[in-house]
Amino acid sequence: MDTVSFKESITANKPPDEASLYLKALWYDAKGNWDMAHTLIQDAEDNNASWIHAYLHRKEGDIGNAGYWYRRAEKRMPDISLEKEWENIVADLINHD
């Protein structure tokens, strides 16, 4: 799977079967289902999960909680749009998978 095909999958009714837990969370977020994205990622304890968790809380507007998760992910809170951050996370996950 590449970034383009992943983005195209957003029009489907379910995430691609081959998508990782991380990509599935981002897929649900792109579909407007923040709660499902958060549910999928909240119990994972690695840097990728923390990065997605941080992004989700930033999107929610809970900047304090987002900051905590960015620190856990060993990332700085970005000064870019949420859309651009989503794209950056997707590209990073696909390119390092």
XYZ file of C-alpha atoms in Angstrom:
97
model
C 0.000 0.000 0.000
C 1.201 3.500 -0.757
C 0.040 6.904 0.448
C -2.145 7.528 -2.596
C -3.982 4.206 -2.330
C -4.438 4.716 1.406
C -5.986 8.149 0.846
C -8.225 6.703 -1.866
C -9.406 4.028 0.570
C -11.081 6.732 2.693
C -14.070 6.529 0.304
C -14.614 2.856 1.217
C -16.841 1.602 4.013
C -14.013 -0.021 5.950
C -10.259 0.414 6.223
C -8.004 -1.727 4.053
C -7.465 -5.182 5.532
C -3.694 -4.812 5.215
C -3.663 -1.490 7.104
C -1.837 -1.504 10.424
C -3.555 -0.531 13.657
C -1.994 2.928 13.263
C -3.300 3.422 9.743
C -6.728 2.132 10.711
C -6.896 4.755 13.463
C -5.963 7.475 10.974
C -8.456 6.067 8.466
C -11.293 6.349 10.999
C -10.157 9.853 11.878
C -10.299 10.841 8.202
C -13.819 9.397 8.042
C -14.833 11.720 10.888
C -14.931 8.997 13.548
C -12.571 10.481 16.162
C -13.917 8.174 18.863
C -13.090 4.987 16.943
C -9.647 6.348 16.057
C -8.986 7.110 19.718
C -10.333 3.743 20.882
C -8.034 1.899 18.487
C -4.896 3.763 19.492
C -5.322 4.559 23.177
C -3.921 1.316 24.568
C -0.928 0.966 22.238
C 2.273 2.079 23.958
C 4.868 2.817 21.308
C 6.046 6.057 19.714
C 3.823 5.731 16.652
C 0.730 5.236 18.774
C 1.735 8.152 20.991
C 2.184 10.363 17.922
C -1.289 9.499 16.629
C -2.711 9.920 20.126
C -1.089 13.368 20.304
C -2.481 14.339 16.911
C -5.973 13.221 17.929
C -5.906 15.281 21.127
C -4.541 18.268 19.209
C -7.456 17.881 16.795
C -9.836 17.635 19.733
C -8.437 20.909 21.052
C -6.999 19.401 24.245
C -3.566 20.968 23.819
C -2.313 20.021 27.294
C -3.076 16.352 26.748
C -1.698 16.559 23.203
C 1.560 17.964 24.595
C 1.879 15.012 26.953
C 1.475 12.558 24.057
C 3.897 14.445 21.796
C 6.496 14.176 24.550
C 5.817 10.427 24.853
C 6.228 10.154 21.083
C 9.492 12.114 21.325
C 8.073 14.713 18.921
C 7.483 18.439 19.078
C 3.943 19.708 18.691
C 3.909 20.879 15.073
C 2.987 24.315 13.850
C 1.211 23.007 10.749
C -2.400 22.284 9.864
C -4.033 19.153 11.186
C -4.503 17.987 7.589
C -0.773 18.312 6.901
C 0.123 16.509 10.119
C -2.273 13.675 9.219
C -0.559 13.396 5.829
C 2.883 13.430 7.463
C 1.966 10.657 9.887
C 0.457 8.506 7.121
C 3.490 8.982 4.884
C 5.888 8.187 7.724
C 4.019 5.024 8.667
C 3.781 3.775 5.080
C 7.384 4.610 4.246
C 8.722 2.854 7.353
C 6.428 -0.145 7.289
